[in-house]
Tab-separated table of C-alpha atoms in Angstrom:
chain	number	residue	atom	x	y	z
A	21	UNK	CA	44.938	1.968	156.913
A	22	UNK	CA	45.996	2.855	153.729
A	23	UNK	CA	46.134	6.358	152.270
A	24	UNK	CA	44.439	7.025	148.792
A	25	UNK	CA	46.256	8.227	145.762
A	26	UNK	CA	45.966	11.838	144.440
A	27	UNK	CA	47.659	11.337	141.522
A	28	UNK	CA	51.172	13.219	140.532
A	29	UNK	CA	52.013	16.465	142.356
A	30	UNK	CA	51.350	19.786	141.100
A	31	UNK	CA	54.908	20.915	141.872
A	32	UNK	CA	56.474	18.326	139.018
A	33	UNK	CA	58.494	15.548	139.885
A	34	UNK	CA	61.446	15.989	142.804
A	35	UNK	CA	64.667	16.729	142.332
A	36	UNK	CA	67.713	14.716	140.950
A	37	UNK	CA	70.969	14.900	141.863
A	38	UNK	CA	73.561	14.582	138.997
A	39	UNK	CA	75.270	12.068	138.388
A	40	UNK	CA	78.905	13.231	138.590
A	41	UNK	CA	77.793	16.397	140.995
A	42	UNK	CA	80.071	14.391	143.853
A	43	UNK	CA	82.534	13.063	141.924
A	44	UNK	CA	83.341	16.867	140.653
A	45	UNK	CA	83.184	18.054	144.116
A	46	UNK	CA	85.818	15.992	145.207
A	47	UNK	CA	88.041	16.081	142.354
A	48	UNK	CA	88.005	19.779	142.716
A	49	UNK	CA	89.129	19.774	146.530
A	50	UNK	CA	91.924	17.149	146.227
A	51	UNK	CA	93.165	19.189	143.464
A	52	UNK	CA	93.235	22.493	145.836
A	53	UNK	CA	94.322	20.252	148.596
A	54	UNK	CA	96.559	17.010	147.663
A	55	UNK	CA	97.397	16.763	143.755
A	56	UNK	CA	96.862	20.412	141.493
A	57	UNK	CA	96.860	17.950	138.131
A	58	UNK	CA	93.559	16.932	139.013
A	59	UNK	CA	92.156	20.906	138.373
A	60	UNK	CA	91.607	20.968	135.165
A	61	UNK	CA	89.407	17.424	135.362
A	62	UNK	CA	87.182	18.509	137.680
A	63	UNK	CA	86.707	21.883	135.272
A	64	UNK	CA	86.084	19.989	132.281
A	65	UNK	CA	83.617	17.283	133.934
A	66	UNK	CA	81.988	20.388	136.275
A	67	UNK	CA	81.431	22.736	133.106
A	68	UNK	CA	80.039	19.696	130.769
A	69	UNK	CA	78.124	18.996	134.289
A	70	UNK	CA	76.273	22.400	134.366
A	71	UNK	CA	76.025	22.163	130.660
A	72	UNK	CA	73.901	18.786	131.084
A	73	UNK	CA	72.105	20.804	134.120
A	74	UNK	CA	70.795	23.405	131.702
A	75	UNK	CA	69.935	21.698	128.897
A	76	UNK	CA	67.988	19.358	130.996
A	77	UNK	CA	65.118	21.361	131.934
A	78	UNK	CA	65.405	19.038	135.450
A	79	UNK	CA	65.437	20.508	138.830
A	80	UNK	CA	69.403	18.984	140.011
A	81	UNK	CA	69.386	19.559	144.126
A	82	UNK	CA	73.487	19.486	143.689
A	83	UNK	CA	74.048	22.316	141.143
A	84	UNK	CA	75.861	24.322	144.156
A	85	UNK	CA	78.069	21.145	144.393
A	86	UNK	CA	78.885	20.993	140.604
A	87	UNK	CA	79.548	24.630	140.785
A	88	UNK	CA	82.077	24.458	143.837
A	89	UNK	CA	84.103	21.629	142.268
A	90	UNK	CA	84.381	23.254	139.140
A	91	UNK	CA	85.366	26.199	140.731
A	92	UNK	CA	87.799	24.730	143.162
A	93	UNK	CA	89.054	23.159	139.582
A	94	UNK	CA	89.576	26.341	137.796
A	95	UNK	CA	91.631	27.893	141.316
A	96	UNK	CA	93.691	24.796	141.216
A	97	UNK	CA	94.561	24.952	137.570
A	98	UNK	CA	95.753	28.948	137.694
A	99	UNK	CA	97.838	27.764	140.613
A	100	UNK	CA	99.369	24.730	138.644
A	101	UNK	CA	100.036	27.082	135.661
A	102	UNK	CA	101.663	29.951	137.911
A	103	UNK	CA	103.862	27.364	139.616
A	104	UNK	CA	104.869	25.723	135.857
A	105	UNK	CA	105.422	29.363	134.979
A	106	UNK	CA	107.844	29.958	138.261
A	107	UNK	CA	109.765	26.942	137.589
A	108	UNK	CA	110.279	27.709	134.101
A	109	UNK	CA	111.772	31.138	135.344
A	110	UNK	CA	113.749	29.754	137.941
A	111	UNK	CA	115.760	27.092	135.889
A	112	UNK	CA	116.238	29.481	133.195
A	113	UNK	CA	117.709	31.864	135.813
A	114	UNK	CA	119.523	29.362	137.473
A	115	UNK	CA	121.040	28.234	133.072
A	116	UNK	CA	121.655	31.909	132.907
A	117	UNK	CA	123.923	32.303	135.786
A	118	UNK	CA	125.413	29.270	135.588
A	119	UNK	CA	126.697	29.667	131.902
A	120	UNK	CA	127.982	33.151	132.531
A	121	UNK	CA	130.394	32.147	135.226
């Protein structure tokens, strides 16, 4: 028995994911969790991601998941740059009481 056709759906057509959605995802949880250098990737790719997302017009299903990443990207890269920033300090402590020995 086969079922007749009624033609496209009223609703529009069902939703995409994006490309890249998972791909941002992870990038921005191995960059909270295993390598911080990865950050600012995933908050480049997740912002030009949501960019796409908007322009689109589309319905994307993983918006939430482009959103996380990017936001696990921008955590990871304020870390990065406060750890750069404490290691500066240090070693420039540790050249200023070395030299005044």
């Amino acid at each position: 028995m086969s079922y007749p056709n009624y033609g496209p759906s009223y609703y529009g057509p069902p939703p995409q994911s994006h490309p890249n959605g998972t791909t941002i995802l992870v990038l921005g949880i191995l960059s909270l969790v295993v390598c911080s250098i990865l950050g600012p990737f995933a908050w480049v790719m997740g912002n030009r991601a949501l960019r796409e997302i908007d322009e689109s017009g589309y319905l994307y299903e993983n918006r939430g998941s482009v959103q996380a990443g990017r936001i696990c990207g921008i955590i990871s890269t304020v870390l990065l740059i406060l750890t750069l920033v404490l290691v500066v300090l240090v070693l420039v402590a540790a050249l200023l009481t070395s030299t005044t020995r």
